């Protein structure tokens, strides 16, 4: 696995965790921000052929 793929998957995992935490604490604004970030990361992964099903 190259550095780009490793870094992207790590960012996805981190963002998923941050999104869960925002939802658990009821921070709707932060949850929206994290959801948008996660969607962008998934789009980027798809554009580069990086499978994210393992995250």
Coordinates of N, CA, C and O in Angstrom, one line a residue:
X1 N 0.9 -1.2 0.0 CA 0.0 0.0 0.0 C 0.9 1.2 0.0 O 1.8 1.3 0.8
X2 N 0.6 2.2 -0.9 CA 1.4 3.4 -1.0 C 1.0 4.4 0.1 O 0.0 4.3 0.8
X3 N 1.8 5.4 0.2 CA 1.6 6.5 1.2 C 0.3 7.2 1.0 O -0.4 7.5 2.0
X4 N -0.1 7.4 -0.2 CA -1.4 8.1 -0.5 C -2.5 7.3 0.0 O -3.4 7.8 0.7
X5 N -2.6 6.0 -0.3 CA -3.7 5.2 0.1 C -3.7 5.0 1.6 O -4.8 5.2 2.2
X6 N -2.6 4.8 2.2 CA -2.5 4.7 3.7 C -3.0 6.0 4.4 O -3.8 5.9 5.3
X7 N -2.6 7.1 3.9 CA -3.0 8.4 4.5 C -4.5 8.7 4.3 O -5.1 9.1 5.2
X8 N -5.0 8.3 3.1 CA -6.4 8.5 2.8 C -7.3 7.7 3.7 O -8.2 8.1 4.3
X9 N -6.9 6.4 3.8 CA -7.7 5.5 4.7 C -7.6 5.9 6.1 O -8.6 5.8 6.9
X10 N -6.5 6.4 6.6 CA -6.4 6.9 8.0 C -7.3 8.1 8.2 O -7.9 8.3 9.2
X11 N -7.3 9.0 7.2 CA -8.1 10.2 7.3 C -9.6 9.8 7.3 O -10.4 10.4 8.1
X12 N -10.0 8.8 6.6 CA -11.4 8.3 6.6 C -11.7 7.8 8.0 O -12.7 8.1 8.5
X13 N -10.8 6.9 8.5 CA -11.1 6.4 9.8 C -11.2 7.4 10.9 O -12.1 7.4 11.8
X14 N -10.3 8.4 10.8 CA -10.3 9.5 11.8 C -11.6 10.3 11.7 O -12.3 10.7 12.7
X15 N -12.0 10.6 10.5 CA -13.2 11.4 10.2 C -14.5 10.6 10.7 O -15.4 11.2 11.3
X16 N -14.5 9.3 10.4 CA -15.6 8.5 10.9 C -15.7 8.6 12.4 O -16.8 8.7 13.0
X17 N -14.6 8.5 13.1 CA -14.5 8.5 14.5 C -15.0 9.9 15.0 O -15.8 10.0 16.0
X18 N -14.5 11.0 14.4 CA -14.9 12.3 14.8 C -16.4 12.5 14.5 O -17.1 13.2 15.3
X19 N -16.9 12.0 13.5 CA -18.4 12.1 13.2 C -19.2 11.4 14.2 O -20.2 11.9 14.7
X20 N -18.8 10.2 14.6 CA -19.5 9.4 15.7 C -19.5 10.2 17.0 O -20.5 10.4 17.6
X21 N -18.3 10.8 17.3 CA -18.2 11.6 18.5 C -19.1 12.8 18.5 O -19.8 13.2 19.5
X22 N -19.2 13.5 17.4 CA -20.0 14.7 17.2 C -21.5 14.3 17.4 O -22.2 15.0 18.0
X23 N -21.9 13.2 16.8 CA -23.3 12.8 16.9 C -23.6 12.4 18.3 O -24.7 12.7 18.8
X24 N -22.7 11.7 19.0 CA -22.9 11.3 20.4 C -23.0 12.4 21.3 O -23.8 12.4 22.3
X25 N -22.3 13.5 21.1 CA -22.4 14.7 22.0 C -23.5 15.7 21.5 O -23.7 16.7 22.2
X26 N -24.1 15.4 20.4 CA -25.2 16.2 20.0 C -24.8 17.5 19.3 O -25.5 18.5 19.2
X27 N -23.5 17.5 18.8 CA -23.0 18.7 18.1 C -23.4 18.6 16.6 O -22.7 18.1 15.8
X28 N -24.6 19.1 16.3 CA -25.1 19.0 14.9 C -24.2 19.7 13.9 O -24.0 19.2 12.8
X29 N -23.7 20.9 14.2 CA -22.9 21.6 13.3 C -21.6 20.8 13.0 O -21.3 20.6 11.8
X30 N -20.9 20.3 14.0 CA -19.7 19.5 13.8 C -20.0 18.2 13.0 O -19.3 17.8 12.2
X31 N -21.2 17.6 13.3 CA -21.5 16.4 12.6 C -21.7 16.7 11.1 O -21.3 15.9 10.3
X32 N -22.3 17.8 10.8 CA -22.5 18.2 9.4 C -21.2 18.4 8.7 O -21.0 18.0 7.6
X33 N -20.2 19.1 9.4 CA -18.9 19.3 8.9 C -18.2 18.0 8.6 O -17.6 17.8 7.6
X34 N -18.2 17.1 9.6 CA -17.5 15.8 9.5 C -18.2 15.0 8.4 O -17.5 14.3 7.7
X35 N -19.5 15.0 8.3 CA -20.2 14.3 7.2 C -19.7 14.7 5.9 O -19.5 13.9 5.0
X36 N -19.7 16.1 5.7 CA -19.2 16.6 4.4 C -17.8 16.2 4.1 O -17.4 15.8 3.0
X37 N -16.9 16.2 5.1 CA -15.5 15.8 5.0 C -15.5 14.3 4.6 O -14.7 14.0 3.7
X38 N -16.3 13.5 5.2 CA -16.3 12.1 4.9 C -16.7 11.8 3.5 O -16.1 11.0 2.8
X39 N -17.7 12.6 3.0 CA -18.2 12.4 1.7 C -17.1 12.8 0.7 O -16.9 12.2 -0.4
X40 N -16.4 13.9 1.0 CA -15.3 14.3 0.1 C -14.2 13.3 0.1 O -13.6 13.0 -1.0
X41 N -13.9 12.7 1.2 CA -12.8 11.7 1.3 C -13.2 10.4 0.5 O -12.4 9.8 -0.2
X42 N -14.5 10.0 0.6 CA -15.0 8.9 -0.2 C -14.9 9.2 -1.7 O -14.6 8.3 -2.5
X43 N -15.3 10.4 -2.1 CA -15.2 10.8 -3.5 C -13.8 10.7 -4.0 O -13.5 10.1 -5.0
X44 N -12.8 11.2 -3.2 CA -11.4 11.2 -3.5 C -10.9 9.7 -3.7 O -10.2 9.4 -4.6
X45 N -11.4 8.9 -2.7 CA -11.0 7.5 -2.8 C -11.5 6.8 -4.1 O -10.8 6.1 -4.8
X46 N -12.7 7.1 -4.4 CA -13.4 6.5 -5.6 C -12.6 7.0 -6.9 O -12.4 6.2 -7.8
X47 N -12.3 8.3 -6.9 CA -11.5 8.8 -8.1 C -10.2 8.2 -8.3 O -9.7 8.1 -9.4
X48 N -9.6 7.7 -7.2 CA -8.3 7.1 -7.3 C -8.3 5.6 -7.1 O -7.2 4.9 -7.0
X49 N -9.5 5.0 -7.1 CA -9.6 3.5 -7.1 C -9.2 2.9 -5.8 O -8.7 1.8 -5.7
X50 N -9.3 3.7 -4.7 CA -9.0 3.2 -3.4 C -10.2 2.6 -2.7 O -11.2 3.3 -2.5
X51 N -10.2 1.3 -2.4 CA -11.4 0.7 -1.8 C -11.5 1.1 -0.3 O -10.5 1.0 0.4
X52 N -12.7 1.5 0.1 CA -12.8 2.0 1.5 C -13.7 1.0 2.3 O -14.0 1.3 3.5
X53 N -14.1 -0.1 1.8 CA -14.9 -1.0 2.5 C -14.3 -1.6 3.8 O -15.0 -2.0 4.7
X54 N -13.0 -1.5 3.8 CA -12.3 -2.1 5.0 C -12.2 -1.1 6.2 O -11.8 -1.4 7.3
X55 N -12.6 0.2 5.9 CA -12.6 1.2 7.0 C -13.7 1.0 8.0 O -14.7 0.7 7.8

